[in-house]
PDB file of C-alpha atoms and ligand atoms in Angstrom:
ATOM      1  CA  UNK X   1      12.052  -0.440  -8.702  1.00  0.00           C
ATOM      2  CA  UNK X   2      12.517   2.957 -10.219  1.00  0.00           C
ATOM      3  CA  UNK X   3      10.378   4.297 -13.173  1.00  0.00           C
ATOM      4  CA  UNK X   4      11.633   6.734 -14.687  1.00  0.00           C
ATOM      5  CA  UNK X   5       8.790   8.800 -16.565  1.00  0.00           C
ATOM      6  CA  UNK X   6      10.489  11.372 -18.342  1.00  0.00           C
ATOM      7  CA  UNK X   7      14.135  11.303 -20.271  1.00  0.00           C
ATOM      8  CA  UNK X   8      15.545  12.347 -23.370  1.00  0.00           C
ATOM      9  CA  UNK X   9      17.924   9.709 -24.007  1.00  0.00           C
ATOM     10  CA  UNK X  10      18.112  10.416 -27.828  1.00  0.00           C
ATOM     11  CA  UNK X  11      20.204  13.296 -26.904  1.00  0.00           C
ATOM     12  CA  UNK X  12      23.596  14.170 -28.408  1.00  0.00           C
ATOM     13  CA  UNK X  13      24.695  14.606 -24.932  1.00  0.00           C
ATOM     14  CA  UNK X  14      24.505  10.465 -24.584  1.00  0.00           C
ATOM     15  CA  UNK X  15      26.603   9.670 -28.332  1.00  0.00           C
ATOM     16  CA  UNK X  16      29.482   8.718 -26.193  1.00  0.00           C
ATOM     17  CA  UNK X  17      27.581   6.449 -23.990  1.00  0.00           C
ATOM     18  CA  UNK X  18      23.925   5.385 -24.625  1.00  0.00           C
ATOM     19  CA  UNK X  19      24.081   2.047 -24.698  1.00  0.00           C
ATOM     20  CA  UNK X  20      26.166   1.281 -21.611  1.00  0.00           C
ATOM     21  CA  UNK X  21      24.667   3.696 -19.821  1.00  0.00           C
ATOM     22  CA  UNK X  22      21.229   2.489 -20.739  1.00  0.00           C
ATOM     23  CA  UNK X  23      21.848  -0.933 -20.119  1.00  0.00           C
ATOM     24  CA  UNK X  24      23.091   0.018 -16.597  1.00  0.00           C
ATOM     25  CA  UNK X  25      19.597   0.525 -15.389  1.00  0.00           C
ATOM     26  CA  UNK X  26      18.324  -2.384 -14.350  1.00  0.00           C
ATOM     27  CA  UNK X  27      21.225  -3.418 -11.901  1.00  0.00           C
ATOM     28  CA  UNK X  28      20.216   0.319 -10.420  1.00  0.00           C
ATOM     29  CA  UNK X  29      16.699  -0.269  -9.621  1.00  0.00           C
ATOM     30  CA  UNK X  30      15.681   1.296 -12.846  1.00  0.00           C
ATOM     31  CA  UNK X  31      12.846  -1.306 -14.853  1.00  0.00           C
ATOM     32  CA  UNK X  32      11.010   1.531 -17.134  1.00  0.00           C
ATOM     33  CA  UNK X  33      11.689   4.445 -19.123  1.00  0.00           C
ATOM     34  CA  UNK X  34       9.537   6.690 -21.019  1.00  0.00           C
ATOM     35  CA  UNK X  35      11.635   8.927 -23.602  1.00  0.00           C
ATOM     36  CA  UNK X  36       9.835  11.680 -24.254  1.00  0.00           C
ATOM     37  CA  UNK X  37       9.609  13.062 -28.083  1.00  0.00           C
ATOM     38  CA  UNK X  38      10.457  16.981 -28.473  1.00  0.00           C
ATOM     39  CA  UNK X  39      10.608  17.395 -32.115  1.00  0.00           C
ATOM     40  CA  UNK X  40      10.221  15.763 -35.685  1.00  0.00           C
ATOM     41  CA  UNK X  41      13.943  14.257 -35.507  1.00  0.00           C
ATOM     42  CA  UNK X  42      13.512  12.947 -31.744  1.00  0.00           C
ATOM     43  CA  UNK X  43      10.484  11.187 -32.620  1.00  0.00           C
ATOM     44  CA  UNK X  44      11.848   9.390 -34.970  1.00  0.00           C
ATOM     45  CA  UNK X  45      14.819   8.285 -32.340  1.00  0.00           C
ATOM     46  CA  UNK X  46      12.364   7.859 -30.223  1.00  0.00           C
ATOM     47  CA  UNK X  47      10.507   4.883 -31.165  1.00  0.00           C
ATOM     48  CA  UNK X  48      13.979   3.916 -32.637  1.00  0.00           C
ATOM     49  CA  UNK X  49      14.944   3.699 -28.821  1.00  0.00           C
ATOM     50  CA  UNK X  50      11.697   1.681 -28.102  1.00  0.00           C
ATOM     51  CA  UNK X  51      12.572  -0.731 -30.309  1.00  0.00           C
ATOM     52  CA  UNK X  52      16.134  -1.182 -28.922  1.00  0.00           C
ATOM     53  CA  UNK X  53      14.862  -1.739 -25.232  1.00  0.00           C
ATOM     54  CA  UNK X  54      12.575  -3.863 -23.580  1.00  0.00           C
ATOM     55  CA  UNK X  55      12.506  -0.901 -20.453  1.00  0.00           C
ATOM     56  CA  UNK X  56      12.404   2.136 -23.240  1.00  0.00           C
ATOM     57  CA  UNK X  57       8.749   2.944 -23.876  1.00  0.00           C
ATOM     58  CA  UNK X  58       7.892   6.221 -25.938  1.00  0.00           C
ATOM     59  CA  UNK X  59       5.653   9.364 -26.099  1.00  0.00           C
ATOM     60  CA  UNK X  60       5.262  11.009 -29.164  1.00  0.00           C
ATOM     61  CA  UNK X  61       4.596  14.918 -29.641  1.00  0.00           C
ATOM     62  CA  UNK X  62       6.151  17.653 -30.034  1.00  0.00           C
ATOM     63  CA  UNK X  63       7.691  20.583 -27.910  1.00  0.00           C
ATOM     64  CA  UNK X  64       5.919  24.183 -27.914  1.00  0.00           C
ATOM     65  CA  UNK X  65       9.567  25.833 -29.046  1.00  0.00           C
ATOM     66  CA  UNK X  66       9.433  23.035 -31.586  1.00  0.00           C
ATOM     67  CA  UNK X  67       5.605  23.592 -33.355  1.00  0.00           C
ATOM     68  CA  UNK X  68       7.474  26.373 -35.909  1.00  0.00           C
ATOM     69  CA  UNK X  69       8.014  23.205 -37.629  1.00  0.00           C
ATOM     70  CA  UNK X  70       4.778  21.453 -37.680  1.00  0.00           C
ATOM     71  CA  UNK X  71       2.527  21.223 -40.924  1.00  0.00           C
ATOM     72  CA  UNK X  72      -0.257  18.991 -42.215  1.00  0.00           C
ATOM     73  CA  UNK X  73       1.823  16.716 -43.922  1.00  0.00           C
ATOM     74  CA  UNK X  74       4.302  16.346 -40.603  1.00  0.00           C
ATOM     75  CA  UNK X  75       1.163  16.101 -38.348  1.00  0.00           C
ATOM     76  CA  UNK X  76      -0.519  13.262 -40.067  1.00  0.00           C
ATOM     77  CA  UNK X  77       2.720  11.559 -40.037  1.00  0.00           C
ATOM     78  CA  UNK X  78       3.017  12.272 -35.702  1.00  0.00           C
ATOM     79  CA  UNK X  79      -0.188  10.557 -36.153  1.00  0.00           C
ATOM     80  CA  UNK X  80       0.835   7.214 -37.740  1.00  0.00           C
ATOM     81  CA  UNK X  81       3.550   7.277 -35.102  1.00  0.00           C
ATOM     82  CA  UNK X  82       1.441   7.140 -32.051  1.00  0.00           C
ATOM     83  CA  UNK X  83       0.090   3.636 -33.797  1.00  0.00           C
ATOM     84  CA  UNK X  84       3.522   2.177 -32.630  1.00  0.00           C
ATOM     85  CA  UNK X  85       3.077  -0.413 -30.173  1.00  0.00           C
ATOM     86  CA  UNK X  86       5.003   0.944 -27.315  1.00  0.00           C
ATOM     87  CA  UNK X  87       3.858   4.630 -27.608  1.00  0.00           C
ATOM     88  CA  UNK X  88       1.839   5.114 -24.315  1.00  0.00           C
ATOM     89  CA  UNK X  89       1.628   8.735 -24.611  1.00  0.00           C
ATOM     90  CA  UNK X  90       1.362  12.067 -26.233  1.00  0.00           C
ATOM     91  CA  UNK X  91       4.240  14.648 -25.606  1.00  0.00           C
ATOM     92  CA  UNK X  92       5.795  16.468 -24.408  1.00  0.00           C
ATOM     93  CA  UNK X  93       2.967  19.161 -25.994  1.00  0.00           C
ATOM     94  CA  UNK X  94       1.964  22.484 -24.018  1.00  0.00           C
ATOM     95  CA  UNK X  95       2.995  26.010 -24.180  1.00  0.00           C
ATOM     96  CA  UNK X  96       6.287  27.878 -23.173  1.00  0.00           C
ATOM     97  CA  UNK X  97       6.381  31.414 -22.795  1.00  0.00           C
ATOM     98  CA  UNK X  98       9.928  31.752 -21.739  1.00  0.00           C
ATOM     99  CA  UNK X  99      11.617  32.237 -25.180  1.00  0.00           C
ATOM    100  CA  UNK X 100       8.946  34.465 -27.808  1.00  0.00           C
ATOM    101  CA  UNK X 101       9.301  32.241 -30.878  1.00  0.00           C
ATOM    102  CA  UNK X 102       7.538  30.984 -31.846  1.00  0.00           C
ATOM    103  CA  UNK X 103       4.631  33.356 -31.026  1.00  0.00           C
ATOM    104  CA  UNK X 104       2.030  32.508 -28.867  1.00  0.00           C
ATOM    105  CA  UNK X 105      -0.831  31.668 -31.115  1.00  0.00           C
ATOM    106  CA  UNK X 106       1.590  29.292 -33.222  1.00  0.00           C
ATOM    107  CA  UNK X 107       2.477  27.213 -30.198  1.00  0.00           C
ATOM    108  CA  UNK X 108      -1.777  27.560 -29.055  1.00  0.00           C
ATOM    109  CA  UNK X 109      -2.939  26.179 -32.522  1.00  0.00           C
ATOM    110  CA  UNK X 110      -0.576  23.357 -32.007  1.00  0.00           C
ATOM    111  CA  UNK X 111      -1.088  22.422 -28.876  1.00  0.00           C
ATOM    112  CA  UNK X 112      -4.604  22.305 -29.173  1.00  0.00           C
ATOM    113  CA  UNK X 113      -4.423  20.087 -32.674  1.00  0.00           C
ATOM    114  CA  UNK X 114      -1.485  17.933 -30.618  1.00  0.00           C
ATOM    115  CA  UNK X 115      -4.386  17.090 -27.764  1.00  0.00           C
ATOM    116  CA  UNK X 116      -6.794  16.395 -30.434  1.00  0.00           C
ATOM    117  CA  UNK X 117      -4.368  14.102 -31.690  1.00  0.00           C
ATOM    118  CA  UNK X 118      -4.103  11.935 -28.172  1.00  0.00           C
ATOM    119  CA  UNK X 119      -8.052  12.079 -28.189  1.00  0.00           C
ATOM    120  CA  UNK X 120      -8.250  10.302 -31.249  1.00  0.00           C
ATOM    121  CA  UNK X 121      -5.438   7.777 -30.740  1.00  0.00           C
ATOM    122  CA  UNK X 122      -6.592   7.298 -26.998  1.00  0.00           C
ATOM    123  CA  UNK X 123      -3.126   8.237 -25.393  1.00  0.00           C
ATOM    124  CA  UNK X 124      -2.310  10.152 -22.021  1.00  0.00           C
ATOM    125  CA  UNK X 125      -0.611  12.981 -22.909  1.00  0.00           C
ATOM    126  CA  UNK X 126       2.874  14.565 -21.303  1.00  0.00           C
ATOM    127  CA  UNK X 127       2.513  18.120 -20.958  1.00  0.00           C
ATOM    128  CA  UNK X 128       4.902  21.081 -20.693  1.00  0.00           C
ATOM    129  CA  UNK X 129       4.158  24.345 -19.316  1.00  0.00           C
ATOM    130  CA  UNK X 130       6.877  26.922 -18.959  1.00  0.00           C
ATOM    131  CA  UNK X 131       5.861  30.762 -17.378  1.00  0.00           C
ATOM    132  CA  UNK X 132       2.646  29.943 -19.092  1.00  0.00           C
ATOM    133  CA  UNK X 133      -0.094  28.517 -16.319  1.00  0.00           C
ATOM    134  CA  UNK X 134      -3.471  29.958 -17.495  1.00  0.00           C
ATOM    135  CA  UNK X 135      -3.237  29.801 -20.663  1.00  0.00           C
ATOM    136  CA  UNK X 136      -2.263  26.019 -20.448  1.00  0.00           C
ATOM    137  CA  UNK X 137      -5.006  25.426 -17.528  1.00  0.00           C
ATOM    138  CA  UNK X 138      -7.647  27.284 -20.238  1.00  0.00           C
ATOM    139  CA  UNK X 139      -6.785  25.363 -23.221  1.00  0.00           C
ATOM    140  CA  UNK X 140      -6.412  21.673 -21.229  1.00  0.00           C
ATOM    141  CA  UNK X 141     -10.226  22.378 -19.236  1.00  0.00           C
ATOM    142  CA  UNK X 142     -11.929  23.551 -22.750  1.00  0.00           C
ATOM    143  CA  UNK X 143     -10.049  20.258 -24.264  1.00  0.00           C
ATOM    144  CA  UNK X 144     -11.451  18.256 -21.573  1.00  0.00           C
ATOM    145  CA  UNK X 145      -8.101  16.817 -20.936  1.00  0.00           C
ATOM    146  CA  UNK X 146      -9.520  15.338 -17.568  1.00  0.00           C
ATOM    147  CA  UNK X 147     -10.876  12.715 -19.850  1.00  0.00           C
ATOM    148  CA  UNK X 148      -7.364  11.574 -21.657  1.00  0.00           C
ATOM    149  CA  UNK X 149      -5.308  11.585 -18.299  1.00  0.00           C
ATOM    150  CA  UNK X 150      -2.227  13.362 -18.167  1.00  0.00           C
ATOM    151  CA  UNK X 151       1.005  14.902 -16.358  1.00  0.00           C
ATOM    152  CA  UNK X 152       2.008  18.016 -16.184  1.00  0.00           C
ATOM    153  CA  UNK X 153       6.002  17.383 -16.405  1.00  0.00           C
ATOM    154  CA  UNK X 154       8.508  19.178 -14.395  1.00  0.00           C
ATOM    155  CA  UNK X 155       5.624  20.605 -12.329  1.00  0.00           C
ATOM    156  CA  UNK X 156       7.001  24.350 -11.787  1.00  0.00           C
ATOM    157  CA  UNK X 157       3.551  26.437 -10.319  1.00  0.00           C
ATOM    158  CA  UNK X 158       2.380  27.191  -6.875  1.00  0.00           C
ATOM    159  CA  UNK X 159       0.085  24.922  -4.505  1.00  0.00           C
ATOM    160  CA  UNK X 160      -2.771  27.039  -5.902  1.00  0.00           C
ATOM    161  CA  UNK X 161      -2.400  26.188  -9.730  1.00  0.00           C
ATOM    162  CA  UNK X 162      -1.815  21.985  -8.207  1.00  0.00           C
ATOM    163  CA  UNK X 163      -5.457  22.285  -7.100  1.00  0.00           C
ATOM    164  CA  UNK X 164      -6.790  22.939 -10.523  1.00  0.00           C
ATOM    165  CA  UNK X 165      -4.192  20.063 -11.739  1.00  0.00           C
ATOM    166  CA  UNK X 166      -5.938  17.603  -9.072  1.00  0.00           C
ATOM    167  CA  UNK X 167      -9.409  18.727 -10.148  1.00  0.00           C
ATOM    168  CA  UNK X 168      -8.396  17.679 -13.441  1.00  0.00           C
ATOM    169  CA  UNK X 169      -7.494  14.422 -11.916  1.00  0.00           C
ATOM    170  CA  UNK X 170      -3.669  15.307 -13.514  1.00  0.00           C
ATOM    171  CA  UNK X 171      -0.396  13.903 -12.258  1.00  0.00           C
ATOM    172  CA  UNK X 172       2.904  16.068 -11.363  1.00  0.00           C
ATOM    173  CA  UNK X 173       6.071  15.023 -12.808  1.00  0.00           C
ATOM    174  CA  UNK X 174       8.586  16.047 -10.206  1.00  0.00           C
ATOM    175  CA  UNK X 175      12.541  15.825 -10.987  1.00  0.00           C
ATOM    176  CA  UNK X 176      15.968  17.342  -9.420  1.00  0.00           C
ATOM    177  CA  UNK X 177      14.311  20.776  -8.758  1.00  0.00           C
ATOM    178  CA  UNK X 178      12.898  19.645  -5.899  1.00  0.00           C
ATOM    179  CA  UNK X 179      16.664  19.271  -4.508  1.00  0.00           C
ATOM    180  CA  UNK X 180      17.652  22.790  -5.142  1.00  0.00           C
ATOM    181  CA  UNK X 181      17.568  25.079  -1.922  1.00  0.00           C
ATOM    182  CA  UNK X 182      15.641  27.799  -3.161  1.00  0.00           C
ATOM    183  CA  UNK X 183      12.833  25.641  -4.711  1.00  0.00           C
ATOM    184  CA  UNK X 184      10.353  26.806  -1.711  1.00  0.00           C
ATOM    185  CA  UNK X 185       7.329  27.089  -3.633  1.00  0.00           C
ATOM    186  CA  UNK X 186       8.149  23.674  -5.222  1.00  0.00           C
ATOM    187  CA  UNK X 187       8.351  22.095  -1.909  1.00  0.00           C
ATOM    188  CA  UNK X 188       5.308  23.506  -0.827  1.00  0.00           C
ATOM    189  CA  UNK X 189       3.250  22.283  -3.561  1.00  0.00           C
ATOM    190  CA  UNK X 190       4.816  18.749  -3.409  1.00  0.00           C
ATOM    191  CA  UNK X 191       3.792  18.726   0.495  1.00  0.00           C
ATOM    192  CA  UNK X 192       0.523  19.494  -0.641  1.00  0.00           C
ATOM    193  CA  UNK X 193       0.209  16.875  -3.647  1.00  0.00           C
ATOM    194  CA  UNK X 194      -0.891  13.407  -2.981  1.00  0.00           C
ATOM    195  CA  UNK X 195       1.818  11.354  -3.293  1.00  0.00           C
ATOM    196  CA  UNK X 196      -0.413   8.653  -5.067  1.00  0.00           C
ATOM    197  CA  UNK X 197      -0.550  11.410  -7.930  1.00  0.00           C
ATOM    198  CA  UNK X 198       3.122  11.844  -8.651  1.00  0.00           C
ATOM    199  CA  UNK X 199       5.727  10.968 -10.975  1.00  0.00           C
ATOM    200  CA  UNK X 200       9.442  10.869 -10.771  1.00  0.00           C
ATOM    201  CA  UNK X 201      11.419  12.066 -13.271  1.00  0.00           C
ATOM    202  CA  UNK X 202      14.435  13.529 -14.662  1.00  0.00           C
ATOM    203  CA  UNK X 203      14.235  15.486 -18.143  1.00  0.00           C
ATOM    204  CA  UNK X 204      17.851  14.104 -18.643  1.00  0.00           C
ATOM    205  CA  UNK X 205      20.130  15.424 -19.779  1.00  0.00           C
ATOM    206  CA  UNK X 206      18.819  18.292 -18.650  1.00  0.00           C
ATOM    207  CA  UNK X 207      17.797  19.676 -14.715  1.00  0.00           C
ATOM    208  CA  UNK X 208      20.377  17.271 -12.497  1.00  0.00           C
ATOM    209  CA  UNK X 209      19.893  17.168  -8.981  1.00  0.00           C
ATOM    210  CA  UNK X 210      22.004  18.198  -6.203  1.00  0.00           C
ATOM    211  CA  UNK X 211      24.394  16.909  -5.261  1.00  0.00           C
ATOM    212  CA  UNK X 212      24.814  16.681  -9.334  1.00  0.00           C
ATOM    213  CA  UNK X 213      23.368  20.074 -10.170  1.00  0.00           C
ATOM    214  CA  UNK X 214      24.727  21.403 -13.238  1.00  0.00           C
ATOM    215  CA  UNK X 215      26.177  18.047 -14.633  1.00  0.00           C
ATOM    216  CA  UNK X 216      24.611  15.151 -17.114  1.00  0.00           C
ATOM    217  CA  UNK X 217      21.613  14.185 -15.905  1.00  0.00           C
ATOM    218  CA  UNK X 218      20.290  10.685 -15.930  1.00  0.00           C
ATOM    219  CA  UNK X 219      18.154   8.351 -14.421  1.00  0.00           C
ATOM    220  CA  UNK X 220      20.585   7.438 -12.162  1.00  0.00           C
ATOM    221  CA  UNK X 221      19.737  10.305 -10.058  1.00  0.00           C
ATOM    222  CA  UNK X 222      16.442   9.206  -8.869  1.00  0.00           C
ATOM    223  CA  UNK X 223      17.321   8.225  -5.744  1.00  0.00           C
ATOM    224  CA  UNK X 224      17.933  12.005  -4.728  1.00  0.00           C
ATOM    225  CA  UNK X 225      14.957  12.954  -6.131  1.00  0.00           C
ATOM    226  CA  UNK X 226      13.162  10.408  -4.386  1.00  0.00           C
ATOM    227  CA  UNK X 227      14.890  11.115  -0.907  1.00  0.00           C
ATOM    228  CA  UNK X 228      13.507  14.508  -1.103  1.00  0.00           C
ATOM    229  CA  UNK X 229       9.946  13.800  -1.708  1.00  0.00           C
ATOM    230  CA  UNK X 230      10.570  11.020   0.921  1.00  0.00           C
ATOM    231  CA  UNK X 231      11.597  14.183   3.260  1.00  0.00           C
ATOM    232  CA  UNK X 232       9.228  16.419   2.777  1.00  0.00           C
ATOM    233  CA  UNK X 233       6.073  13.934   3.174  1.00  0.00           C
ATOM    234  CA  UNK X 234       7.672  12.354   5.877  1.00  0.00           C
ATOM    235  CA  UNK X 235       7.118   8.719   4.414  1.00  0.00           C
ATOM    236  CA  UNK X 236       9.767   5.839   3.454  1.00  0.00           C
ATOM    237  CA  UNK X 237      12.084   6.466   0.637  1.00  0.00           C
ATOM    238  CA  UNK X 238      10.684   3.058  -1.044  1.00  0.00           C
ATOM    239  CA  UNK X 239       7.203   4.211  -0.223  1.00  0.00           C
ATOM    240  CA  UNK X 240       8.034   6.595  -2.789  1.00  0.00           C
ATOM    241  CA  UNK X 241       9.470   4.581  -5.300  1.00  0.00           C
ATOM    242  CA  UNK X 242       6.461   1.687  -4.946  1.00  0.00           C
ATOM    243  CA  UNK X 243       3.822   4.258  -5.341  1.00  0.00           C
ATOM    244  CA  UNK X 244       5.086   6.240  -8.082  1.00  0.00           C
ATOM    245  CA  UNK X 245       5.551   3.454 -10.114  1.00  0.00           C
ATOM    246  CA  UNK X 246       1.950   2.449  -9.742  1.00  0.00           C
ATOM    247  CA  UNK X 247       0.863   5.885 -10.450  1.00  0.00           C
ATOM    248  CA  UNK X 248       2.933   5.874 -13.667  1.00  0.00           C
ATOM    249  CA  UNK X 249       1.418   2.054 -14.629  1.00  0.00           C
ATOM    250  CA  UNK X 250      -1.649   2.971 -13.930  1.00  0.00           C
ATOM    251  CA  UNK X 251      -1.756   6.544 -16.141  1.00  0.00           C
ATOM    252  CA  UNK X 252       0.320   5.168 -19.344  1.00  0.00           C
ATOM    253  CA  UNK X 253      -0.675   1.350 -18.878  1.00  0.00           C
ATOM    254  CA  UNK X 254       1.792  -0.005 -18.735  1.00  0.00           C
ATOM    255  CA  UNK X 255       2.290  -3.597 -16.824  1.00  0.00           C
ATOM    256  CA  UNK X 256       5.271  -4.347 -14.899  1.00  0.00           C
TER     257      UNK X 256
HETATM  258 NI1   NI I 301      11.511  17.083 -21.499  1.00  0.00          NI
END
């Protein structure tokens, strides 16, 4: 079975159809989902979601284009959330120096507050890192993130930067950029990764895989994902899916 470790399925991109699509998993090899909180409003959806579906679990946090919103009130509120019983992690939190806003040091103090939060509720944490690898490596080593447990979602750096990740004892979240033909790098660090320390995941509806590129995402295109990292390590395709799973039990605790 497939699980899936990183969706947004609160998306307005699924009004039309969540619920069939959703309840289309398991007859696809699909048995758990984690949908991922970005903001305020998608937390809320999110444990909404976890409440709807056995499969659905939930991580709570919020985005680093997102923390403009964030204030002490809001934060102790994040906090109550994570007390939900099928919350298994904190995220996605990190830093993302793509877009400027907001600045730097906003989306720092937040991140670092938002992995104090999943030390004191005793979560795993989902992390996103966007044209920002030091300064996420800095602030996860002097937060001792080793110690929560953690993936780095929609792993992006070089094999050089997945060495530090491994030190760290970290898992890679790998989704449908590993199909596209000019994700060299990417291939190169996933030849290099254990495969007993990777996820599979989408980001849906965002980040499709060939032969889908472009379109919806959803979990539904695993299997390509899958085939790919089955490729490149040379192993069997359901090799992949068993041990990913196991990774993903075994780092949010979850029992299937
Ligand atoms: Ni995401």
């Amino acid at each position: 079975m497939i699980f899936e470790s990183h969706a947004h399925y609160d998306d307005e991109a699924f009004d039309g159809d969540r619920d069939a699509l959703l309840r289309s998993f398991k007859e696809n090899g699909i048995d758990v989902v984690i949908n991922v909180g970005a903001s305020l409003k998608s937390c809320v959806s999110t444990l909404e979601l976890t409440k709807q579906y056995s499969f659905v679990y939930g991580a709570i946090g919020v985005h680093p284009s997102e923390t403009g919103e964030l204030n002490e009130d809001n934060f102790r509120w994040l906090k109550d959330c994570c007390a939900s019983e099928k919350v298994v992690a904190v995220g996605e939190i990190g830093l993302d120096y793509h877009y400027d806003e907001p600045e730097p040091a906003v989306q720092k103090k937040w991140f670092e507050r938002q992995l104090g939060l999943a030390k004191d509720v005793g979560l795993p944490v989902i992390i996103h890192s966007r044209e920002a690898a030091k300064d996420t490596l800095d602030i996860l080593k002097y937060a001792d993130a080793g110690n929560l447990g953690g993936v780095i979602h929609c792993y992006s750096y070089s094999r050089e930067t997945a060495r530090e990740y491994l030190d760290m004892d970290f898992y890679f979240g790998i989704g449908g950029v590993i199909t596209f033909s000019n994700a060299k790098k990417l291939k190169e660090a996933v030849e290099y990764i254990p495969l007993n320390k990777i996820l599979l995941e989408t980001d849906s509806p965002y980040l499709a895989p060939e032969p889908n590129r472009g379109k919806r995402n959803s979990s539904l295109n695993i299997p390509y994902i899958a085939k790919e990292i089955a490729a490149i390590k040379g192993v069997d395709y359901e090799e992949v899916l068993e041990v990913t799973h196991d990774n993903a039990e075994r780092l949010f605790h979850i029992n299937k």
